[in-house]
Coordinates of C-alpha atoms in Angstrom, one line a residue:
Chain A
M1 CA -11.4 -23.3 -13.6
E2 CA -11.0 -24.8 -17.1
R3 CA -12.0 -28.2 -15.6
A4 CA -15.4 -26.7 -14.8
Y5 CA -15.8 -25.2 -18.3
A6 CA -14.9 -28.7 -19.6
R7 CA -17.5 -30.7 -17.6
A8 CA -20.0 -28.2 -18.4
L9 CA -19.3 -28.8 -22.1
L10 CA -19.4 -32.4 -21.8
Q11 CA -22.6 -32.3 -19.9
L12 CA -24.1 -30.0 -22.7
I13 CA -23.3 -32.8 -25.1
Q14 CA -24.6 -35.6 -22.9
N15 CA -28.0 -33.6 -22.9
G16 CA -28.0 -33.8 -26.6
M17 CA -26.6 -30.5 -27.7
A18 CA -24.8 -31.0 -31.0
H19 CA -20.9 -31.3 -30.6
A20 CA -20.1 -27.9 -32.4
D21 CA -23.0 -25.9 -30.9
A22 CA -21.7 -27.1 -27.4
V23 CA -18.3 -25.5 -28.1
R24 CA -19.7 -22.3 -29.6
T25 CA -22.0 -22.1 -26.3
V26 CA -18.9 -22.5 -24.2
A27 CA -16.8 -20.6 -26.4
K28 CA -19.5 -17.7 -26.2
V29 CA -19.7 -17.7 -22.3
L30 CA -15.9 -17.4 -21.9
E31 CA -15.9 -14.4 -24.6
S32 CA -18.9 -12.7 -22.6
K33 CA -16.6 -13.0 -19.5
G34 CA -13.3 -12.1 -21.3
R35 CA -11.7 -15.2 -20.9
S36 CA -11.4 -16.5 -24.4
A37 CA -7.6 -17.2 -23.6
L38 CA -9.0 -20.2 -21.3
M39 CA -10.3 -21.9 -24.3
P40 CA -7.1 -24.0 -25.1
K41 CA -6.9 -25.1 -21.7
V42 CA -10.5 -26.2 -21.6
A43 CA -10.0 -27.9 -24.5
R44 CA -7.0 -30.0 -22.8
A45 CA -9.0 -30.7 -19.8
F46 CA -12.2 -31.6 -22.0
N47 CA -9.5 -34.3 -23.4
R48 CA -8.4 -35.5 -20.2
L49 CA -12.1 -35.6 -19.1
I50 CA -13.3 -37.6 -22.2
Q51 CA -10.4 -40.3 -21.7
R52 CA -11.2 -40.9 -18.2
E53 CA -15.2 -41.1 -18.7
S54 CA -14.6 -43.6 -21.5
G55 CA -11.9 -45.7 -20.0
K56 CA -9.9 -45.0 -22.9
I57 CA -6.6 -43.7 -21.5
T58 CA -3.9 -45.9 -23.3
N59 CA -1.6 -47.7 -21.1
T60 CA 2.3 -46.9 -21.6
L61 CA 4.9 -49.3 -21.3
F62 CA 8.5 -47.9 -20.7
V63 CA 11.2 -50.3 -21.4
A64 CA 15.1 -49.6 -21.9
K65 CA 15.4 -51.3 -25.1
E66 CA 13.1 -52.0 -27.8
H67 CA 13.7 -56.1 -27.6
H68 CA 12.6 -55.8 -24.1
A69 CA 9.3 -55.0 -24.9
S70 CA 7.8 -58.6 -25.2
R71 CA 9.1 -59.9 -21.9
A72 CA 7.9 -56.5 -20.4
H73 CA 4.4 -57.1 -22.0
K74 CA 4.4 -60.8 -20.5
E75 CA 5.8 -59.6 -16.9
S76 CA 3.2 -56.9 -16.8
G77 CA 0.3 -58.4 -18.4
E78 CA -0.5 -55.3 -20.2
H79 CA -0.5 -56.9 -23.7
D80 CA -2.1 -53.7 -25.4
A81 CA 0.1 -51.1 -23.6
R82 CA 1.8 -48.7 -26.1
V83 CA 5.5 -49.3 -25.8
V84 CA 8.0 -46.3 -25.3
V85 CA 12.0 -46.9 -25.2
D86 CA 13.3 -45.1 -22.3
P87 CA 17.1 -45.8 -22.1
T88 CA 17.5 -43.9 -18.9
L89 CA 15.6 -47.1 -17.3
I90 CA 18.9 -49.1 -17.6
G91 CA 16.7 -52.5 -17.6
G92 CA 13.4 -53.7 -16.3
W93 CA 10.0 -52.0 -17.4
R94 CA 7.4 -49.3 -16.1
L95 CA 3.9 -49.2 -16.6
V96 CA 2.2 -46.0 -16.4
K97 CA -1.9 -46.1 -16.3
S98 CA -4.3 -43.6 -15.7
D99 CA -3.8 -43.2 -12.2
S100 CA -1.1 -45.9 -11.1
L101 CA 2.4 -46.7 -11.6
V102 CA 4.3 -50.0 -11.8
D103 CA 8.0 -49.2 -11.7
V104 CA 10.4 -52.3 -11.6
S105 CA 13.0 -50.5 -13.6
W106 CA 16.5 -50.8 -12.8
K107 CA 17.0 -47.3 -12.4
K108 CA 14.4 -47.0 -9.8
H109 CA 16.1 -49.9 -7.8
L110 CA 19.7 -48.5 -8.1
L111 CA 18.3 -45.1 -7.1
S112 CA 16.5 -46.6 -4.0
I113 CA 20.1 -48.2 -2.9
Y114 CA 22.0 -44.9 -3.6
N115 CA 19.4 -43.3 -1.4
R116 CA 19.7 -45.8 1.5
I117 CA 23.6 -45.5 1.5
A118 CA 24.0 -41.9 1.0
A119 CA 21.4 -41.4 3.9
Chain B
M1 CA 35.4 -46.2 -2.4
E2 CA 35.6 -48.2 0.6
S3 CA 35.3 -52.0 0.1
S4 CA 32.5 -52.0 2.9
V5 CA 30.4 -49.8 0.7
V6 CA 31.1 -51.7 -2.5
A7 CA 30.3 -55.0 -0.7
K8 CA 27.1 -53.5 0.4
I9 CA 26.1 -52.2 -3.1
I10 CA 26.9 -55.8 -4.3
Q11 CA 24.7 -57.5 -1.9
E12 CA 22.1 -55.1 -2.6
I13 CA 22.0 -55.8 -6.1
E14 CA 22.3 -59.6 -5.7
G15 CA 19.3 -59.4 -3.6
Y16 CA 17.2 -57.3 -6.2
A17 CA 13.7 -59.0 -6.5
P18 CA 11.4 -56.8 -8.5
S19 CA 8.1 -56.3 -6.9
K20 CA 5.3 -55.1 -8.7
E21 CA 4.2 -52.6 -6.4
V22 CA 1.4 -50.4 -7.6
E23 CA 1.9 -46.4 -7.0
H24 CA -1.0 -44.2 -7.0
V25 CA -0.2 -41.3 -9.5
G26 CA -1.5 -38.3 -10.9
R27 CA 0.0 -35.8 -13.2
V28 CA 0.7 -31.9 -12.9
T29 CA -1.6 -30.0 -15.3
A30 CA -0.9 -26.4 -13.9
V31 CA 1.6 -24.8 -11.7
G32 CA 2.0 -21.5 -10.2
D33 CA 2.9 -19.3 -7.4
G34 CA 3.4 -22.3 -5.0
V35 CA 0.3 -24.4 -5.9
V36 CA -0.3 -27.2 -8.3
A37 CA -3.2 -28.6 -9.9
I38 CA -2.9 -32.6 -10.4
D39 CA -5.2 -34.3 -12.5
G40 CA -5.7 -38.0 -11.1
L41 CA -4.8 -39.1 -7.6
S42 CA -8.2 -40.2 -7.1
K43 CA -7.4 -41.8 -3.7
A44 CA -5.6 -39.0 -2.0
V45 CA -6.8 -37.7 1.0
M46 CA -6.6 -34.4 2.7
S47 CA -3.5 -33.3 4.1
E48 CA -1.6 -36.2 2.4
V49 CA 2.0 -35.9 1.0
V50 CA 3.1 -36.4 -2.4
V51 CA 6.0 -36.6 -3.7
F52 CA 7.0 -35.2 -7.4
E53 CA 8.8 -37.6 -9.6
E54 CA 11.8 -35.5 -10.9
T55 CA 13.8 -38.5 -12.0
A56 CA 11.7 -39.7 -15.1
G57 CA 13.7 -39.4 -18.3
K58 CA 16.8 -38.2 -16.4
S59 CA 20.1 -40.8 -16.8
L60 CA 20.9 -42.3 -13.4
S61 CA 23.7 -39.9 -12.7
D62 CA 21.4 -36.8 -13.1
A63 CA 18.9 -38.2 -11.2
M64 CA 21.3 -39.0 -8.3
A65 CA 22.5 -35.6 -8.6
S66 CA 19.0 -34.1 -8.5
G67 CA 19.2 -34.0 -4.7
S68 CA 16.3 -34.4 -1.8
A69 CA 12.8 -35.3 -3.2
L70 CA 10.3 -32.5 -3.7
Y71 CA 7.3 -33.0 -1.9
G72 CA 3.9 -31.3 -1.7
L73 CA 1.0 -30.9 0.4
I74 CA -3.0 -31.8 -0.7
L75 CA -4.9 -29.3 0.2
N76 CA -8.1 -29.6 -2.1
L77 CA -9.7 -32.4 -3.4
E78 CA -11.7 -31.9 -6.5
E79 CA -13.8 -33.7 -8.7
D80 CA -11.3 -34.6 -11.3
G81 CA -8.2 -33.9 -9.5
V82 CA -6.6 -32.5 -6.2
R83 CA -4.6 -29.2 -5.6
A84 CA -1.6 -29.3 -3.4
I85 CA 0.9 -26.8 -2.4
V86 CA 4.8 -27.3 -3.1
L87 CA 7.0 -27.9 0.0
G88 CA 10.4 -26.7 -1.3
E89 CA 11.3 -25.0 -4.8
V90 CA 8.4 -24.5 -7.2
S91 CA 10.5 -24.1 -10.3
R92 CA 11.4 -27.7 -9.9
V93 CA 7.7 -28.6 -10.7
K94 CA 6.9 -29.0 -14.7
E95 CA 3.6 -29.4 -16.5
G96 CA 3.1 -33.3 -17.2
M97 CA 5.3 -34.4 -14.1
L98 CA 4.0 -37.4 -12.5
V99 CA 2.9 -37.1 -8.7
K100 CA 3.0 -39.9 -6.4
S101 CA 0.8 -40.5 -3.5
T102 CA 2.7 -41.5 -0.3
G103 CA -0.3 -42.1 1.8
K104 CA 1.2 -40.2 4.8
I105 CA 0.2 -37.1 6.7
L106 CA 2.9 -34.5 7.0
S107 CA 5.2 -35.3 9.8
V108 CA 8.2 -33.6 11.3
P109 CA 11.3 -34.7 13.2
S110 CA 11.2 -34.0 16.9
G111 CA 13.1 -35.6 20.1
E112 CA 16.2 -34.5 22.6
E113 CA 18.4 -33.9 19.4
S114 CA 16.2 -31.1 18.2
L115 CA 16.9 -28.9 21.4
G116 CA 19.1 -26.1 20.5
R117 CA 18.5 -26.4 16.8
V118 CA 17.1 -24.0 14.2
V119 CA 14.8 -25.7 11.8
N120 CA 12.7 -25.0 9.0
A121 CA 8.8 -25.7 8.8
L122 CA 9.5 -29.0 7.5
G123 CA 11.7 -29.9 10.6
E124 CA 14.8 -29.7 8.2
P125 CA 18.1 -28.2 10.0
L126 CA 18.8 -24.8 8.9
D127 CA 21.9 -24.4 11.3
G128 CA 24.6 -26.4 9.5
K129 CA 24.8 -29.0 12.4
G130 CA 23.7 -32.0 10.2
P131 CA 20.7 -34.0 10.0
F132 CA 18.7 -35.8 13.0
K133 CA 20.3 -39.1 13.8
K134 CA 17.1 -40.9 15.1
P135 CA 14.0 -38.4 15.3
T136 CA 10.7 -39.3 16.2
M137 CA 8.0 -38.1 13.6
M138 CA 5.3 -36.2 14.8
P139 CA 2.2 -35.5 12.6
V140 CA 1.9 -31.5 11.8
E141 CA -1.9 -31.7 11.9
R142 CA -3.4 -34.0 14.6
E143 CA -6.5 -33.7 16.9
A144 CA -6.4 -31.8 20.0
Y145 CA -6.7 -33.7 23.3
G146 CA -10.4 -33.7 24.5
V147 CA -11.7 -33.1 27.9
M148 CA -11.2 -36.2 29.6
A149 CA -7.3 -36.1 28.8
R150 CA -7.1 -32.6 30.3
K151 CA -6.7 -30.9 33.8
S152 CA -7.2 -27.3 34.6
V153 CA -4.3 -25.1 34.5
S154 CA -2.8 -24.6 38.1
V155 CA 1.1 -24.4 37.6
P156 CA 2.4 -20.9 37.0
L157 CA 4.8 -20.6 34.2
Q158 CA 6.9 -17.5 35.3
T159 CA 7.6 -15.1 32.7
G160 CA 10.4 -13.1 34.6
V161 CA 8.4 -9.9 33.9
K162 CA 7.1 -8.2 37.1
A163 CA 3.9 -6.7 35.2
I164 CA 3.0 -10.1 33.8
D165 CA 3.7 -12.5 36.9
A166 CA 1.8 -10.2 39.4
M167 CA -1.2 -9.1 37.6
I168 CA -1.8 -11.3 34.0
P169 CA -0.4 -14.6 35.5
I170 CA 0.4 -17.2 32.8
G171 CA -0.2 -21.0 33.8
R172 CA 1.4 -24.2 32.4
G173 CA -1.1 -25.2 29.4
Q174 CA -2.6 -21.8 28.8
R175 CA -3.1 -19.8 25.6
E176 CA -1.9 -16.1 26.3
L177 CA -1.9 -13.8 23.5
I178 CA 0.4 -11.0 23.1
I179 CA -0.9 -8.3 21.1
G180 CA 0.0 -4.8 19.9
D181 CA 1.3 -2.6 17.2
R182 CA 5.0 -3.3 15.5
G183 CA 7.8 -2.2 17.6
T184 CA 6.0 -2.4 21.1
G185 CA 7.8 -5.1 22.7
K186 CA 5.9 -8.3 21.9
T187 CA 9.0 -10.3 21.0
T188 CA 11.0 -9.3 23.7
I189 CA 8.6 -10.5 26.4
A190 CA 8.2 -13.7 24.6
I191 CA 12.2 -14.1 24.3
D192 CA 12.4 -12.8 28.1
T193 CA 10.0 -15.4 28.8
I194 CA 12.4 -18.2 27.2
I195 CA 15.3 -16.8 29.2
N196 CA 13.8 -16.6 32.3
Q197 CA 13.0 -20.4 32.2
K198 CA 16.8 -20.7 32.8
S199 CA 16.3 -20.1 36.5
E200 CA 13.6 -22.8 36.9
P201 CA 15.1 -26.3 37.8
A202 CA 16.1 -28.5 35.2
D203 CA 13.7 -31.2 35.9
K204 CA 10.5 -28.5 35.8
R205 CA 11.8 -26.3 33.1
P206 CA 10.0 -26.2 30.1
I207 CA 11.0 -26.9 26.7
C208 CA 10.7 -23.6 24.6
I209 CA 10.0 -23.4 20.7
Y210 CA 10.1 -20.1 19.2
V211 CA 8.5 -20.1 15.9
A212 CA 9.3 -17.2 13.8
I213 CA 6.6 -16.7 10.8
G214 CA 7.3 -14.2 8.3
Q215 CA 10.1 -12.4 10.3
K216 CA 13.2 -10.9 8.8
E217 CA 15.9 -13.6 8.9
S218 CA 18.1 -10.9 10.4
K219 CA 15.5 -10.5 13.4
T220 CA 15.5 -14.6 13.9
A221 CA 19.5 -14.6 13.6
R222 CA 19.6 -11.8 16.3
I223 CA 17.4 -13.8 18.6
V224 CA 19.2 -16.9 18.2
Q225 CA 22.1 -15.2 19.1
E226 CA 20.5 -13.8 22.2
L227 CA 19.2 -17.1 23.3
K228 CA 22.8 -18.5 22.5
E229 CA 24.2 -15.7 24.6
K230 CA 21.8 -16.1 27.8
G231 CA 22.5 -19.9 27.6
A232 CA 18.7 -20.5 26.9
M233 CA 19.3 -22.2 23.3
E234 CA 20.2 -25.5 25.1
Y235 CA 16.4 -26.2 25.8
T236 CA 14.8 -24.3 22.8
I237 CA 14.0 -25.2 19.5
V238 CA 13.7 -22.3 16.7
V239 CA 11.3 -23.0 13.8
N240 CA 12.2 -20.5 11.1
A241 CA 9.7 -19.9 8.3
S242 CA 11.0 -16.1 7.1
A243 CA 9.6 -13.7 5.0
S244 CA 11.1 -15.0 2.0
A245 CA 10.0 -18.5 2.7
P246 CA 7.2 -19.8 0.5
A247 CA 3.6 -19.2 1.8
A248 CA 3.2 -22.9 2.3
L249 CA 5.8 -23.0 4.9
Q250 CA 5.0 -19.9 6.7
F251 CA 1.4 -21.2 7.0
L252 CA 3.0 -24.5 8.3
A253 CA 5.5 -23.6 10.7
P254 CA 3.1 -22.8 13.8
Y255 CA 1.8 -26.7 13.0
A256 CA 5.3 -27.7 13.0
G257 CA 6.2 -26.2 16.2
V258 CA 3.5 -27.4 18.2
A259 CA 3.9 -31.0 16.9
M260 CA 7.4 -30.6 17.7
G261 CA 6.2 -29.3 21.5
E262 CA 4.0 -32.5 21.5
Y263 CA 6.7 -35.0 21.7
F264 CA 7.8 -33.7 25.1
M265 CA 4.0 -33.1 26.2
D266 CA 3.6 -36.8 25.3
K267 CA 6.4 -37.6 27.7
G268 CA 5.2 -35.6 30.6
K269 CA 7.4 -32.2 30.0
D270 CA 6.0 -29.0 30.3
V271 CA 6.4 -27.0 26.7
L272 CA 6.4 -23.6 25.9
V273 CA 5.5 -22.4 22.3
I274 CA 5.8 -19.0 21.0
Y275 CA 4.1 -18.2 17.7
D276 CA 5.6 -15.0 16.3
D277 CA 3.6 -13.8 14.8
L278 CA -0.1 -15.5 13.5
S279 CA -1.0 -12.5 11.6
K280 CA 1.5 -13.5 9.0
Q281 CA 0.3 -16.6 9.1
A282 CA -3.1 -15.8 8.3
V283 CA -1.8 -13.4 5.6
A284 CA -0.1 -16.5 4.0
Y285 CA -3.2 -18.8 4.7
R286 CA -5.0 -16.0 2.9
Q287 CA -2.7 -16.1 -0.2
L288 CA -2.7 -19.9 -0.5
S289 CA -6.4 -19.9 0.0
L290 CA -6.9 -17.5 -3.1
L291 CA -4.6 -19.4 -5.1
L292 CA -6.6 -22.3 -4.5
R293 CA -9.7 -20.8 -5.5
R294 CA -11.5 -21.0 -2.3
P295 CA -14.1 -18.3 -2.1
P296 CA -12.9 -15.2 -0.2
G297 CA -14.6 -13.5 2.9
R298 CA -14.0 -10.5 5.0
E299 CA -10.7 -8.9 4.2
A300 CA -10.4 -11.6 1.5
Y301 CA -9.8 -14.3 4.4
P302 CA -11.3 -17.7 3.4
G303 CA -13.8 -18.9 5.6
D304 CA -12.1 -21.1 7.7
I305 CA -9.5 -18.6 9.1
F306 CA -10.8 -18.8 12.4
Y307 CA -10.4 -22.8 12.2
L308 CA -6.8 -22.2 10.9
H309 CA -6.0 -20.6 14.6
S310 CA -8.5 -22.6 16.8
R311 CA -7.2 -26.0 15.8
L312 CA -3.7 -24.6 16.5
L313 CA -4.3 -23.2 19.8
E314 CA -6.6 -25.9 21.1
R315 CA -3.4 -28.3 21.0
A316 CA -2.0 -26.2 24.0
A317 CA -3.3 -28.3 27.0
R318 CA -2.4 -29.6 30.5
L319 CA -2.8 -33.3 30.6
S320 CA -4.1 -35.3 33.1
E321 CA -1.6 -37.3 35.4
E322 CA -3.0 -40.8 33.6
K323 CA -1.9 -39.0 30.4
G324 CA 1.6 -38.2 31.9
G325 CA 0.9 -34.6 33.4
G326 CA 2.7 -32.6 30.4
S327 CA 1.7 -29.5 29.2
V328 CA 2.1 -27.1 26.0
T329 CA 1.5 -23.4 26.7
A330 CA 1.1 -21.4 23.7
L331 CA 1.9 -17.5 23.4
P332 CA 0.6 -16.4 20.1
I333 CA 1.6 -12.9 18.9
I334 CA -0.8 -10.7 16.8
E335 CA 0.4 -7.4 15.3
T336 CA -2.3 -4.8 15.4
Q337 CA -2.4 -1.8 13.4
E338 CA -2.9 1.6 15.0
G339 CA -3.8 -0.3 18.2
D340 CA -7.0 -1.7 16.5
I341 CA -7.8 -4.8 18.5
S342 CA -11.4 -5.1 16.9
A343 CA -9.9 -6.0 13.6
Y344 CA -10.8 -9.3 12.2
I345 CA -7.7 -11.7 13.1
P346 CA -7.0 -10.1 16.7
T347 CA -10.7 -10.6 17.5
N348 CA -10.7 -14.0 16.3
V349 CA -7.5 -14.8 18.2
I350 CA -8.5 -12.6 21.4
S351 CA -11.7 -15.0 21.6
I352 CA -9.7 -18.4 21.2
T353 CA -7.1 -17.7 23.5
D354 CA -7.4 -17.5 27.4
G355 CA -6.4 -13.8 27.7
Q356 CA -4.3 -11.3 26.3
I357 CA -1.3 -8.8 27.1
F358 CA -2.0 -5.7 25.3
M359 CA 1.0 -3.8 24.5
M360 CA 0.5 -0.1 24.0
A361 CA 2.4 2.2 21.4
D362 CA 1.6 5.5 23.5
L363 CA 2.9 3.6 26.7
F364 CA 6.1 2.5 24.9
N365 CA 6.4 6.0 23.6
K366 CA 6.2 7.5 27.1
G367 CA 9.2 5.3 28.1
L368 CA 7.4 2.5 29.9
R369 CA 8.9 -0.8 29.4
P370 CA 7.2 -3.2 29.2
A371 CA 4.6 -0.9 27.8
I372 CA 1.4 -3.2 28.8
D373 CA -1.8 -1.8 28.8
V374 CA -3.1 -3.4 32.2
G375 CA -6.7 -2.3 31.6
N376 CA -7.1 -4.1 28.3
S377 CA -4.7 -7.2 29.5
V378 CA -6.1 -10.0 31.4
S379 CA -5.6 -13.7 32.2
R380 CA -8.7 -15.7 32.2
V381 CA -6.7 -18.4 34.5
G382 CA -6.1 -15.5 36.7
S383 CA -4.6 -16.4 40.3
A384 CA -5.1 -20.0 39.8
A385 CA -1.7 -19.9 38.1
Q386 CA 0.1 -17.9 40.8
T387 CA 2.1 -18.7 43.9
K388 CA 0.6 -17.8 47.0
A389 CA 3.6 -15.4 47.7
M390 CA 2.8 -13.9 44.5
K391 CA -0.8 -13.7 45.2
G392 CA -0.4 -11.8 48.5
V393 CA 1.8 -9.1 47.1
G394 CA 0.1 -8.7 43.8
G395 CA -3.4 -9.7 44.1
S396 CA -4.6 -6.0 44.4
L397 CA -2.2 -4.4 42.1
K398 CA -4.3 -4.5 39.0
L399 CA -7.0 -2.7 40.8
E400 CA -4.9 -0.2 42.4
L401 CA -3.3 0.6 38.9
A402 CA -6.5 0.9 37.5
Q403 CA -7.8 3.5 39.8
F404 CA -4.2 5.4 39.7
R405 CA -4.8 5.7 36.0
E406 CA -8.4 7.0 36.4
L407 CA -7.1 9.5 39.0
E408 CA -4.0 10.3 36.7
A409 CA -6.6 11.5 33.9
F410 CA -8.3 13.6 36.4
M411 CA -5.4 15.1 37.9
Q412 CA -5.0 16.7 34.8
F413 CA -7.6 19.1 35.3
A414 CA -7.7 19.3 39.0
Q415 CA -5.9 22.4 40.8
D416 CA -6.1 21.0 44.2
L417 CA -6.2 17.7 45.5
D418 CA -7.2 16.2 49.0
K419 CA -4.4 14.3 50.8
A420 CA -5.8 10.9 50.2
T421 CA -6.2 11.2 46.5
A422 CA -2.5 13.0 46.7
D423 CA -1.3 10.0 48.3
R424 CA -2.8 7.4 45.9
I425 CA -1.2 9.0 42.9
A426 CA 1.9 9.5 44.5
T427 CA 1.7 5.5 45.2
G428 CA 0.8 4.7 42.0
Q429 CA 3.2 6.7 40.3
R430 CA 6.0 4.8 42.3
M431 CA 4.3 1.5 41.7
V432 CA 4.6 2.2 37.7
E433 CA 8.3 2.8 38.2
V434 CA 8.5 -0.2 40.2
L435 CA 6.8 -2.3 37.5
K436 CA 9.4 -0.8 35.0
Q437 CA 11.8 -3.5 33.6
K438 CA 15.0 -3.4 30.9
N439 CA 14.8 -5.9 28.1
G440 CA 16.4 -9.1 28.4
A441 CA 16.6 -8.9 32.1
P442 CA 13.9 -11.5 33.4
M443 CA 13.7 -11.6 37.1
P444 CA 13.3 -14.8 39.1
V445 CA 10.0 -14.9 41.0
E446 CA 11.2 -14.6 44.8
V447 CA 13.0 -11.6 43.8
Q448 CA 9.8 -10.1 42.3
V449 CA 7.8 -11.0 45.5
A450 CA 10.3 -9.3 47.5
V451 CA 10.3 -6.1 45.2
L452 CA 6.5 -5.9 45.2
F453 CA 6.4 -6.6 48.9
A454 CA 8.5 -3.5 49.4
A455 CA 6.0 -1.5 47.3
Q456 CA 3.2 -3.0 48.8
T457 CA 4.6 -1.9 52.4
K458 CA 5.3 1.6 51.0
F459 CA 9.2 1.2 51.1
F460 CA 9.4 3.3 48.2
A461 CA 7.1 6.2 49.3
D462 CA 10.1 8.2 50.6
V463 CA 11.9 8.0 47.3
P464 CA 11.6 10.4 44.6
I465 CA 10.0 9.2 41.6
N466 CA 13.0 9.7 39.4
K467 CA 15.0 7.6 41.7
V468 CA 12.4 4.5 42.3
R469 CA 14.2 2.7 39.7
E470 CA 17.6 3.3 40.9
A471 CA 16.2 2.0 44.2
E472 CA 14.7 -0.8 43.1
E473 CA 17.7 -2.2 41.2
K474 CA 20.0 -1.5 44.4
L475 CA 17.5 -3.2 46.6
R476 CA 17.6 -6.2 44.2
S477 CA 21.3 -6.7 44.5
F478 CA 21.1 -5.8 48.5
L479 CA 18.7 -8.6 48.9
D480 CA 20.7 -10.9 46.6
A481 CA 23.6 -10.5 48.9
T482 CA 21.8 -10.0 52.2
A483 CA 18.6 -12.0 52.3
S484 CA 19.5 -14.9 49.9
T485 CA 18.2 -17.6 52.5
T486 CA 14.6 -15.7 52.6
L487 CA 14.5 -15.6 48.7
A488 CA 15.5 -19.1 48.3
D489 CA 12.7 -20.1 50.8
I490 CA 10.2 -18.0 49.1
K491 CA 11.3 -19.8 45.8
K492 CA 11.1 -23.3 47.4
T493 CA 8.0 -23.0 49.5
G494 CA 6.0 -20.5 47.1
L495 CA 4.8 -18.7 50.2
L496 CA 5.6 -15.4 51.7
S497 CA 5.6 -16.5 55.8
D498 CA 5.4 -14.2 58.6
E499 CA 9.2 -15.1 58.9
S500 CA 10.0 -14.2 55.6
K501 CA 8.2 -11.0 56.0
H502 CA 10.1 -10.1 59.2
A503 CA 13.3 -10.9 57.2
L504 CA 12.5 -9.0 54.5
T505 CA 11.3 -5.8 56.5
K506 CA 14.6 -6.1 58.6
A507 CA 16.7 -6.1 55.0
F508 CA 14.8 -3.2 53.8
E509 CA 15.5 -1.0 56.9
A510 CA 19.1 -2.1 56.6
F511 CA 19.2 -1.0 53.1
R512 CA 17.7 2.4 54.0
G513 CA 20.4 2.8 56.3
G514 CA 23.1 2.3 53.8
H515 CA 21.2 4.3 51.2
N516 CA 20.2 7.4 52.5
E517 CA 20.9 9.4 49.5
L518 CA 17.7 7.7 47.6
F519 CA 15.5 8.7 50.0
S520 CA 14.1 12.3 50.3
H521 CA 13.6 12.4 54.3

């Protein structure tokens, strides 16, 4: 539901309506239907929609230790990716893009070994 | 830890070569009531299985302890994302969780080792006998066989219930609906049919699959126990999606059941699948559809409720010889409210199936077992699925009973009846008694033929109505002991030859001579 409202909001803006007016229009529609509580969800959905439409989703590169970052950047080929340290990875790296994932962490590999042996 | 296991782990670690495999993912944006909204997964396909990534941010030991993977099934493809149902504990899904695409359609394990097992709608064992060793995975959703791959239904599937085998015969590959109010004996007929398959030769015995949808666990446990006691569990698989199971599993259970059956059909075997019951599956699907925000239609069911059942029941088939000659017979069960067979779901399923067995609460309350309303029951395959012997003795039975029911109603007002009418009523009353049958006591076809032959030849005419059942039971025991060769011949040939008729008539006379107390004069 919130996705539909977010898309409607985007369409209003794309049709030339001022941002504040577009938000007010959507808020008024929601209020008239007694669904004002949906507004925060619409805002989040709108944020995701804008990121996707503009292709500005920041890719995130997870590494086990901070000093692994340069090697991870090099191996993944994603030099602009935001680096996040996740010690549970043990080693290797993990790249999360908008709708894809590359996981070459040691944790993933060790888990797959465990699952094969335990099966 | 065993040294071999350690060596294997070392070998695996040494052979580690990181591959930059790209996985398609989405992110959970909302979760509730078993339905998950996922942002992303732009390459997902309908009915694809997705896996929720629960291990992110967890330490290795916590990830290993988190148990089996949690799966979902995509049911809605939307502009910005998808909606999926969770095939497991919904509480494990968190907002923001990554969801990975698997590129696979939902499948369930099947094979010989499934026989005798109780599984859930995902094919996971529930009986504590451990996982399957080498299962064949069968797709839960599969297109039904087309016209050219099929052949007409001609081989009978004996239910062991006289009233059904004689008047509403079911063939292998047929879809026969069992419909009626709650507590009228629908499940009993289905279970008796499974038990009766024990009397079939092992090579021709159908594999039976009982799918319990939205039933009480206690009822399913009782059924499993009964099947075990009667030795029927060895050729039966029980798929259980109880009332406490998530709606998603109740919706999937019938498809899982038929998918398991298709494994055997593709190998040329006969299969009997019982869906107990499809009304509850429809309710589960309605719940899911409303949560998936699909527009509601009549009785709030979604627009594709007919397709839900038609695509399931179309998978019942009798395959041509080129395809192996296997079959899947479907016995769906529908529960009615106050005997209303014209409600939405009953009419849908009646129109899909090849006939229906209508169980009537009034007859049940009068003590008639099985409480089949012969007038409203029909098998569209008809006598094509009967042996010649059964056709000979049961061919006119339905008409005679219908005439009797009409006269019976008339009799309530009439004071004096002419002899012909009185005789017809007396014969009808005895026939009704002969067709009565106890629960859990299916009867082999040759015995049914002998008993119905006795009724046809007016053997019970001199037996007082209140003694007909006793006479019939004693006659069966007598025939088992004295006419076993004739019965075996009927079973083997499927014919009631003149010699067999003669032998049976002689046996009846001998029985009469030894049981004078059962006859009025």
